[in-house]
XYZ file of C-alpha atoms in Angstrom:
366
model
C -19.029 -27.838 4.406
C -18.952 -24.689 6.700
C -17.222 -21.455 5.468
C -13.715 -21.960 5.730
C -11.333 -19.647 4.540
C -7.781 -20.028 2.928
C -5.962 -16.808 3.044
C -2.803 -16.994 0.228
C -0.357 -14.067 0.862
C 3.150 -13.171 -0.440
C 5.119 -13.006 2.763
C 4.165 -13.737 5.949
C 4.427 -10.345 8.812
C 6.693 -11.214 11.197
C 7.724 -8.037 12.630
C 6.495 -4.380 13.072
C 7.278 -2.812 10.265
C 4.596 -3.197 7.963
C 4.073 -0.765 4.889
C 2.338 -0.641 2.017
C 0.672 -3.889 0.937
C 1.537 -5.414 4.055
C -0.896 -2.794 6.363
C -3.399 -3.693 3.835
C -2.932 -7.234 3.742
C -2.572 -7.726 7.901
C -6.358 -5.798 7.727
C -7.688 -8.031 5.584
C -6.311 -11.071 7.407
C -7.292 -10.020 11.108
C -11.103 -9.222 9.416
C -11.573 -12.657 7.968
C -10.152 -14.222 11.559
C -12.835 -11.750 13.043
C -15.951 -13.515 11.114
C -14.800 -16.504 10.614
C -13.197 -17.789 13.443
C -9.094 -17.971 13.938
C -9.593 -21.813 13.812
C -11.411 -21.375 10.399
C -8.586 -19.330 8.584
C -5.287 -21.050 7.222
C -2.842 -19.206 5.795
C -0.355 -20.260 3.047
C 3.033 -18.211 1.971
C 4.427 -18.166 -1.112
C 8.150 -17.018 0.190
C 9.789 -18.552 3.171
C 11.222 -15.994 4.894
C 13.681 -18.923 6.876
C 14.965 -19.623 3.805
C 17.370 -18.068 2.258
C 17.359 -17.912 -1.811
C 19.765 -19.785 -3.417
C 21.545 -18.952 -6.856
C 19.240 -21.715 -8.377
C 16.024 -20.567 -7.003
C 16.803 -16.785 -8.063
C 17.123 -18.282 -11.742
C 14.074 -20.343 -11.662
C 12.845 -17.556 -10.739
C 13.216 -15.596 -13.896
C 12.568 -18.397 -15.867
C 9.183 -18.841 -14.593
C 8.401 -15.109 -15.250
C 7.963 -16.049 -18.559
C 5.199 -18.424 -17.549
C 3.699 -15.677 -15.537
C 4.392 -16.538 -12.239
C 6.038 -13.830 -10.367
C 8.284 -13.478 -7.302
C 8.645 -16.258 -6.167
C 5.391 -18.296 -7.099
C 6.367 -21.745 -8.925
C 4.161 -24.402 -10.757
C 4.644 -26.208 -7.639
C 3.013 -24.309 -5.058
C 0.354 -23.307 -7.094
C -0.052 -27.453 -7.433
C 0.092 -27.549 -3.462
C -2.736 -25.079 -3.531
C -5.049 -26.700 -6.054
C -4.592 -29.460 -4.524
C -5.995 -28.479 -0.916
C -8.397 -25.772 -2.584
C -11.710 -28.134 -1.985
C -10.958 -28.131 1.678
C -12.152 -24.228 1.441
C -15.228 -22.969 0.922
C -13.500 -19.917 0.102
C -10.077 -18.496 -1.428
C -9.111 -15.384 -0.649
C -6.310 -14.501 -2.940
C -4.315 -11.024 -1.042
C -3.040 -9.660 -4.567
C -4.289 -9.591 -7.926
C -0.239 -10.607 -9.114
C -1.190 -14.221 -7.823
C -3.666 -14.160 -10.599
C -2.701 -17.408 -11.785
C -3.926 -18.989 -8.842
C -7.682 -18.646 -9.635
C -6.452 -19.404 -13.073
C -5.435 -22.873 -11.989
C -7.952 -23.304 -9.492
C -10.343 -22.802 -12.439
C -9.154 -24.495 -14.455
C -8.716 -27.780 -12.312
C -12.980 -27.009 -11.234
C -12.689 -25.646 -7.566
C -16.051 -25.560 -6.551
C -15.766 -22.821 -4.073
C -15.380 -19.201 -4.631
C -12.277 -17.312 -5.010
C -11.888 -13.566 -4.024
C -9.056 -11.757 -5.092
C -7.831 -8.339 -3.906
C -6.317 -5.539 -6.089
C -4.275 -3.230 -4.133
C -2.755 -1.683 -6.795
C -2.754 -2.498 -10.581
C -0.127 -4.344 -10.454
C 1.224 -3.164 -14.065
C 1.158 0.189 -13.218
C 2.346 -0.230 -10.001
C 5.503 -2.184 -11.401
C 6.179 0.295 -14.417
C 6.424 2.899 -11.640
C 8.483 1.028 -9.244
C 11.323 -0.285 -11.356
C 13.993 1.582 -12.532
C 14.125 1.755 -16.229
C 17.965 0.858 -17.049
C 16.885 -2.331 -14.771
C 17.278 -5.618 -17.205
C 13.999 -7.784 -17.538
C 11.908 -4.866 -16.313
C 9.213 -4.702 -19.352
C 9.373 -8.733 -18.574
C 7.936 -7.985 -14.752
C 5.811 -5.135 -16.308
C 3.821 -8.027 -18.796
C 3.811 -10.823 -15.565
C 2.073 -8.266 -13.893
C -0.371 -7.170 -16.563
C -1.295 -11.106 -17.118
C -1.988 -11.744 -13.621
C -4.676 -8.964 -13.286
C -6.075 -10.364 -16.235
C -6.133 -13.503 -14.709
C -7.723 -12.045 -11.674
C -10.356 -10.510 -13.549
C -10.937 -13.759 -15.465
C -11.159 -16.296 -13.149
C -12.092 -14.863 -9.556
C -15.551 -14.991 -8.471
C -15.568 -11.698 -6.200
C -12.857 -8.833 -6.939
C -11.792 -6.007 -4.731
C -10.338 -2.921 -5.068
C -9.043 -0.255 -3.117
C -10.478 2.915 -5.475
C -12.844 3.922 -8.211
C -9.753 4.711 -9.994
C -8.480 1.540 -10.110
C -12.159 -0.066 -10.825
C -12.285 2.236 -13.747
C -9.024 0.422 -14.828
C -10.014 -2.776 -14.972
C -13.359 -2.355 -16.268
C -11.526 -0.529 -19.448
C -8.680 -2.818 -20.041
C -10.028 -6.306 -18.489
C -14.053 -5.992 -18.798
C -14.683 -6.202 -15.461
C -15.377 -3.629 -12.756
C -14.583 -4.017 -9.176
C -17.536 -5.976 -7.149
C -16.565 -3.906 -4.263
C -14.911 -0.804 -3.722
C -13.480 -0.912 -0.316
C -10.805 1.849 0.376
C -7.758 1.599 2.698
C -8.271 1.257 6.242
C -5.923 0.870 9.308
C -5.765 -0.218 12.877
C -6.224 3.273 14.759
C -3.317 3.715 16.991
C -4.253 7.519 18.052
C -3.981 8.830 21.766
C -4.882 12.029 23.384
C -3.034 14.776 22.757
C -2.838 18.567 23.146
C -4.934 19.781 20.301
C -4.653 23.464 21.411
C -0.768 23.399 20.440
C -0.366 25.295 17.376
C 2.448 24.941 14.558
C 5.593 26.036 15.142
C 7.076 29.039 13.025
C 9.934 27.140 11.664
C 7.633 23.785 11.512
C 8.673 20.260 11.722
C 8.055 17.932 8.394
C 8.191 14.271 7.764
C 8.158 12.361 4.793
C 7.321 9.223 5.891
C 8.461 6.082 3.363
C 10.206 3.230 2.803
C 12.962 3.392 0.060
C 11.099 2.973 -3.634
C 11.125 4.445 -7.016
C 8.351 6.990 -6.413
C 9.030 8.056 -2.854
C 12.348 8.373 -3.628
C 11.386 10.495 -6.563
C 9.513 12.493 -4.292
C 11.995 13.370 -1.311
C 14.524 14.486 -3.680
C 12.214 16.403 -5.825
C 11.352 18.260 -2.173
C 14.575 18.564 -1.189
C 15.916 20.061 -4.845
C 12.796 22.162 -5.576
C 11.012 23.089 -2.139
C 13.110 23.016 0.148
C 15.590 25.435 -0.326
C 13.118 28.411 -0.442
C 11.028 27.510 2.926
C 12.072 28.138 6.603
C 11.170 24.517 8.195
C 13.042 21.344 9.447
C 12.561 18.546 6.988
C 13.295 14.720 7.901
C 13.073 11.578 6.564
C 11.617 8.264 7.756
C 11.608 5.036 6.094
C 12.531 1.589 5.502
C 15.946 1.911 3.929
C 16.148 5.469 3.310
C 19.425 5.409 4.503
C 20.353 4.572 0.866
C 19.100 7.543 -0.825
C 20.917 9.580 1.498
C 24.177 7.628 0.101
C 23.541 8.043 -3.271
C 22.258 11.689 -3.261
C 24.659 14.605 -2.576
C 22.046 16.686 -2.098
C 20.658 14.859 1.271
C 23.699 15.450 2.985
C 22.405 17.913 5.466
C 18.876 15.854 5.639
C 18.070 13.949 8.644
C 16.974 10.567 7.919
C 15.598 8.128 10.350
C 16.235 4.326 8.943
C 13.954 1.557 9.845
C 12.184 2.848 12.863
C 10.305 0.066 14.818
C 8.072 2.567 15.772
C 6.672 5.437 13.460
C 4.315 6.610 16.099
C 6.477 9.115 17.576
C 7.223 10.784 14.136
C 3.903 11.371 13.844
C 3.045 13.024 16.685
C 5.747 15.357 16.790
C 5.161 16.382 13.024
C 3.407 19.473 12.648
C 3.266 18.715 8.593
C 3.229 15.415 6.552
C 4.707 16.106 3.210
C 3.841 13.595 0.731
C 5.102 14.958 -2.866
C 4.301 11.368 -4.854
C 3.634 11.585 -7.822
C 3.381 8.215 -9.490
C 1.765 4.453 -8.947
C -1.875 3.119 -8.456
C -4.266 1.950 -5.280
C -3.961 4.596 -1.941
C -1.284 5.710 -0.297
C -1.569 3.784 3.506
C 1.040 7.236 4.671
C -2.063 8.930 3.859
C -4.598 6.871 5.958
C -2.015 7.056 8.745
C -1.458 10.621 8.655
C -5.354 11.334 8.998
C -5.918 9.228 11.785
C -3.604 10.847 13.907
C -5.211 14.066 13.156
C -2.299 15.213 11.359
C -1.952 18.495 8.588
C -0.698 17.298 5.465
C 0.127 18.801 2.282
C 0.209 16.666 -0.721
C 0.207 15.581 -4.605
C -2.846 14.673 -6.257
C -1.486 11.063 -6.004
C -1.458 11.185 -2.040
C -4.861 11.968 -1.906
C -6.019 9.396 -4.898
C -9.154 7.545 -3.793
C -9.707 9.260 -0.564
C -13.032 10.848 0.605
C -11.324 14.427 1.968
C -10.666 18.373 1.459
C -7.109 18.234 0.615
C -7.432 22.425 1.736
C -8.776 21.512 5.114
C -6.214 18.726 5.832
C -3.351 21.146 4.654
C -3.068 21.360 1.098
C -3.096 20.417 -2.434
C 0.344 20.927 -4.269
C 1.703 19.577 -7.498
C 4.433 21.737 -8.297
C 7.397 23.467 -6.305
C 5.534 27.327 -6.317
C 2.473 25.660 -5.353
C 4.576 23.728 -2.198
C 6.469 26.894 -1.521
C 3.473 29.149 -1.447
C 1.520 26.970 0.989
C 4.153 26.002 3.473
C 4.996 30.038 3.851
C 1.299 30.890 4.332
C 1.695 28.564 7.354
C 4.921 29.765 8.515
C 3.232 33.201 8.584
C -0.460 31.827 9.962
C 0.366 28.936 12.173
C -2.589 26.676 12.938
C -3.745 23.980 15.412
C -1.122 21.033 14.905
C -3.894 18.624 15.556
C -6.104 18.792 12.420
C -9.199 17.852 14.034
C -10.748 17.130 10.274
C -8.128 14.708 9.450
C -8.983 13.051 12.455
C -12.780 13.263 11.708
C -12.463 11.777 8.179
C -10.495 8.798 9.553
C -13.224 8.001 11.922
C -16.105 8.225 9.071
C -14.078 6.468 5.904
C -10.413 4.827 7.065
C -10.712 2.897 10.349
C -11.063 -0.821 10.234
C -14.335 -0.553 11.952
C -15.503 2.067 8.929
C -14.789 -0.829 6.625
C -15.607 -3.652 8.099
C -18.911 -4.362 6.853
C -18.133 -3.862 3.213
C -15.130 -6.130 3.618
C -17.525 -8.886 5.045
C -20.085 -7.724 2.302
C -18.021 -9.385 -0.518
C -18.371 -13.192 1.320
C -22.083 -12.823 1.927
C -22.341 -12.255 -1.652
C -19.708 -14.892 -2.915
């Protein structure tokens, strides 16, 4: 049997508006079709986005949490998959909380090899996504933790998208990462005027859709920061339109909701501001904001896992004083608005070309 490849993802992409896990997940997906051939990569979805979720299915749902499947994922699919699995010489397994997949697969004696990706650690990145008054949350929490055990267990190749997160693994699961391949993106860039310099009373984006830690971010910004800097913040996310509801202190914040098109936020930023401070993996806002040469100033969690000078892309800030102080120093000292480093470091580390051949690496070796 040739190499044939069956790519198992969450959700298909049907629009434009990818974030997150779904940048990552469309790079890995248009690499594989790359190598091996459109005609040689099938796809399979766990949720049916033409379907709408009944009452019943929600339940079953939480019942088979227990089991550790998660979000959707039932006994049956995963039969489906087994099933078909020996038509492949290869699984490739998008995210490490399909864990029991390999599991099964396993267990039932695929003979191929399965690869499975960790974007995040999907424990951590759960604890720090879901409110804690939510009910069932420490349920989600332990689904997650299983699956990237299972992962670890049963996969023949993993991936992940930091040391950080290798370092993880290897500590809680016994098993390091067999590659380390970092975010990457499409690169969108086009010319621009890379003599303008920042304005005195500079434009700022956040850019991020509505979640636990962003939203712990923007208002931590707009409580602590904000009121003691000269600039013009806005918003720009997936359903950030919510926070603004449910936050008295947003009021006067412009927020842009579901853009189809983020392109034209970041060129006319002068700054990023990315003030997260929680979850695991790389921040894609960050890979997005160096390739279009942008400044940013950021938490140490922005620039987790990433090859860069946070001082030469903008800055490093953790606390309010420490935000304050270096948005003011560029109020008084504007400087280029394209960062031409940023730009640079995209190129070298974060472009899908730059990580192509460590992607394909992992299937040579499988």
């Amino acid at each position: 049997m040739g190499q044939r490849i069956l790519f198992i993802g969450f959700k298909k992409q049907t629009n434009s508006i990818l974030i997150g896990g779904g940048v990552a997940n469309k790079r890995s997906l248009t690499l594989l079709q790359k190598r091996f051939g459109h005609e040689n990569v099938d796809e399979i979805y766990i949720l049916d986005d033409t379907r709408k979720r009944s009452l019943i299915d929600l339940l079953l749902s939480i019942i088979y949490t227990l089991f550790d499947y998660h979000n959707g994922l039932t006994p049956q699919i995963v039969k489906q998959i087994v099933h078909k699995a020996n038509d492949y010489s290869h699984i490739f397994i998008c995210n490490s909380v399909m864990g029991i997949i390999a599991k099964k697969l396993k267990e039932n004696h695929y003979n191929g090899k399965i690869i499975t990706h960790y974007h995040n650690i999907e424990s951590i990145y759960y604890d720090a996504q879901m409110p804690s008054w939510l009910p069932g949350r420490q349920l989600v929490v332990r689904c997650a933790a299983n699956n990237d055990k299972y992962g670890c267990e049963y996969s023949d190749k993993i991936m992940t998208l930091s040391q950080r997160d290798s370092n993880y693994l290897q500590k809680h699961y016994g098993r390091k990462a067999d590659a380390i391949i970092s975010v990457s993106v499409e690169d969108k860039f086009q010319a621009t005027d890379k003599q303008e310099l920042t304005k005195k009373r500079p434009l700022c984006f956040f850019l991020g859709a509505y979640s636990k830690p962003n939203n712990e971010g923007v208002l931590f910004f707009v409580k602590n920061v904000l009121p003691y800097v000269d600039i013009e913040f806005k918003v720009v996310g997936r359903d950030m339109s919510r926070l603004k509801k449910e936050n008295d202190c947003m009021k006067n914040i412009e927020v842009i909701n579901n853009a189809p098109d983020l392109v034209p936020y970041f060129e006319a930023a002068d700054f990023m501001i990315l003030p997260v401070f929680s979850g695991s993996g790389m921040k894609i806002k960050t890979c997005e904001s160096l390739m279009f040469g942008k400044n940013i100033i950021g938490s140490a969690e922005s620039f987790e896992g990433y090859n860069v000078d946070p001082q030469k892309v903008g800055g490093l800030c953790n606390t309010a004083e420490e935000y304050i102080q270096c948005l003011q120093h560029y109020i008084d000292h504007p400087i280029p608005k394209f960062n031409s480093y940023s730009r640079e470091i995209f190129l070298r580390y974060y472009s899908d070309v730059s990580t192509m051949a460590a992607f394909y690496s992992v299937f040579e070796q499988a």
